[in-house]
Amino acid sequence: METPPFYNEVHELALSLVNSQDQTKSYWRLYEKLRVVCENHAGSKSDHPFQWETLADFTLDDVAALEIYAKALEIAEILGLEQYSASIQLAMAERYLQLGKPDYALKFANSANETAKGTKDLDLRKEISEFLLEICRNM
């Protein structure tokens, strides 16, 4: 898989976000920096699902995160990046489950599973399968 533009910058911000405390000034300052990176490259040749998926991962509000994941998924599908599409769909499924919408969660998990079949990422495929098993047990 190719390295996305601005990977290092986005990766460093993500690591800093992980190491900061949720809901602190530091967290929100770092989150805003990440958002600005995404917005600065939106619609350009450098726009990539990686940056948007990362931003969504650190978005605390599930509904807002789903909107950002949708943007990431659109870019991934336009660029034909199946691994990103599957990963984003799984993340969306997890957020829908957190929102108490298991039908949407199952829909996105099934889509992730179908998309992941076209990839060589066995860890991602396993993670999707485990999520599907768990959600089906609880429905």
mmCIF file of N, CA and C in Angstrom, residues 13 17 29-41 51-52 55 68:
data_model
loop_
_atom_site.group_PDB
_atom_site.id
_atom_site.type_symbol
_atom_site.label_atom_id
_atom_site.label_comp_id
_atom_site.label_asym_id
_atom_site.label_seq_id
_atom_site.Cartn_x
_atom_site.Cartn_y
_atom_site.Cartn_z
ATOM 1 N N LEU A 13 0.683 13.630 14.581
ATOM 2 C CA LEU A 13 -0.457 14.219 15.292
ATOM 3 C C LEU A 13 -1.300 13.132 15.957
ATOM 4 N N LEU A 17 -2.125 12.736 19.856
ATOM 5 C CA LEU A 17 -3.502 12.667 20.345
ATOM 6 C C LEU A 17 -3.694 11.458 21.254
ATOM 7 N N ARG A 29 -6.257 21.100 20.878
ATOM 8 C CA ARG A 29 -5.278 21.834 20.066
ATOM 9 C C ARG A 29 -4.715 20.916 18.986
ATOM 10 N N LEU A 30 -4.366 19.693 19.366
ATOM 11 C CA LEU A 30 -3.852 18.725 18.412
ATOM 12 C C LEU A 30 -4.924 18.310 17.401
ATOM 13 N N TYR A 31 -6.130 18.110 17.884
ATOM 14 C CA TYR A 31 -7.243 17.744 17.004
ATOM 15 C C TYR A 31 -7.461 18.835 15.959
ATOM 16 N N GLU A 32 -7.408 20.074 16.396
ATOM 17 C CA GLU A 32 -7.601 21.198 15.471
ATOM 18 C C GLU A 32 -6.480 21.233 14.429
ATOM 19 N N LYS A 33 -5.259 20.957 14.828
ATOM 20 C CA LYS A 33 -4.144 20.897 13.863
ATOM 21 C C LYS A 33 -4.410 19.819 12.816
ATOM 22 N N LEU A 34 -4.880 18.672 13.260
ATOM 23 C CA LEU A 34 -5.187 17.581 12.340
ATOM 24 C C LEU A 34 -6.322 17.971 11.402
ATOM 25 N N ARG A 35 -7.338 18.614 11.936
ATOM 26 C CA ARG A 35 -8.470 19.066 11.114
ATOM 27 C C ARG A 35 -7.991 20.046 10.043
ATOM 28 N N VAL A 36 -7.099 20.948 10.414
ATOM 29 C CA VAL A 36 -6.574 21.932 9.475
ATOM 30 C C VAL A 36 -5.773 21.245 8.362
ATOM 31 N N VAL A 37 -4.977 20.242 8.709
ATOM 32 C CA VAL A 37 -4.244 19.487 7.686
ATOM 33 C C VAL A 37 -5.232 18.897 6.685
ATOM 34 N N CYS A 38 -6.285 18.301 7.186
ATOM 35 C CA CYS A 38 -7.292 17.695 6.310
ATOM 36 C C CYS A 38 -7.951 18.743 5.421
ATOM 37 N N GLU A 39 -8.385 19.828 6.024
ATOM 38 C CA GLU A 39 -9.070 20.882 5.276
ATOM 39 C C GLU A 39 -8.153 21.530 4.239
ATOM 40 N N ASN A 40 -6.876 21.696 4.580
ATOM 41 C CA ASN A 40 -5.940 22.320 3.644
ATOM 42 C C ASN A 40 -5.731 21.493 2.380
ATOM 43 N N HIS A 41 -5.947 20.191 2.482
ATOM 44 C CA HIS A 41 -5.718 19.322 1.332
ATOM 45 C C HIS A 41 -7.017 18.792 0.731
ATOM 46 N N GLN A 51 -5.939 10.650 5.937
ATOM 47 C CA GLN A 51 -6.019 11.803 6.825
ATOM 48 C C GLN A 51 -7.429 11.966 7.394
ATOM 49 N N TRP A 52 -8.444 11.731 6.555
ATOM 50 C CA TRP A 52 -9.823 11.881 7.025
ATOM 51 C C TRP A 52 -10.215 10.768 7.992
ATOM 52 N N LEU A 55 -8.699 11.606 11.278
ATOM 53 C CA LEU A 55 -9.467 12.669 11.939
ATOM 54 C C LEU A 55 -10.750 12.094 12.551
ATOM 55 N N ILE A 68 -17.375 12.429 8.870
ATOM 56 C CA ILE A 68 -15.988 12.482 8.406
ATOM 57 C C ILE A 68 -15.593 11.152 7.762
#
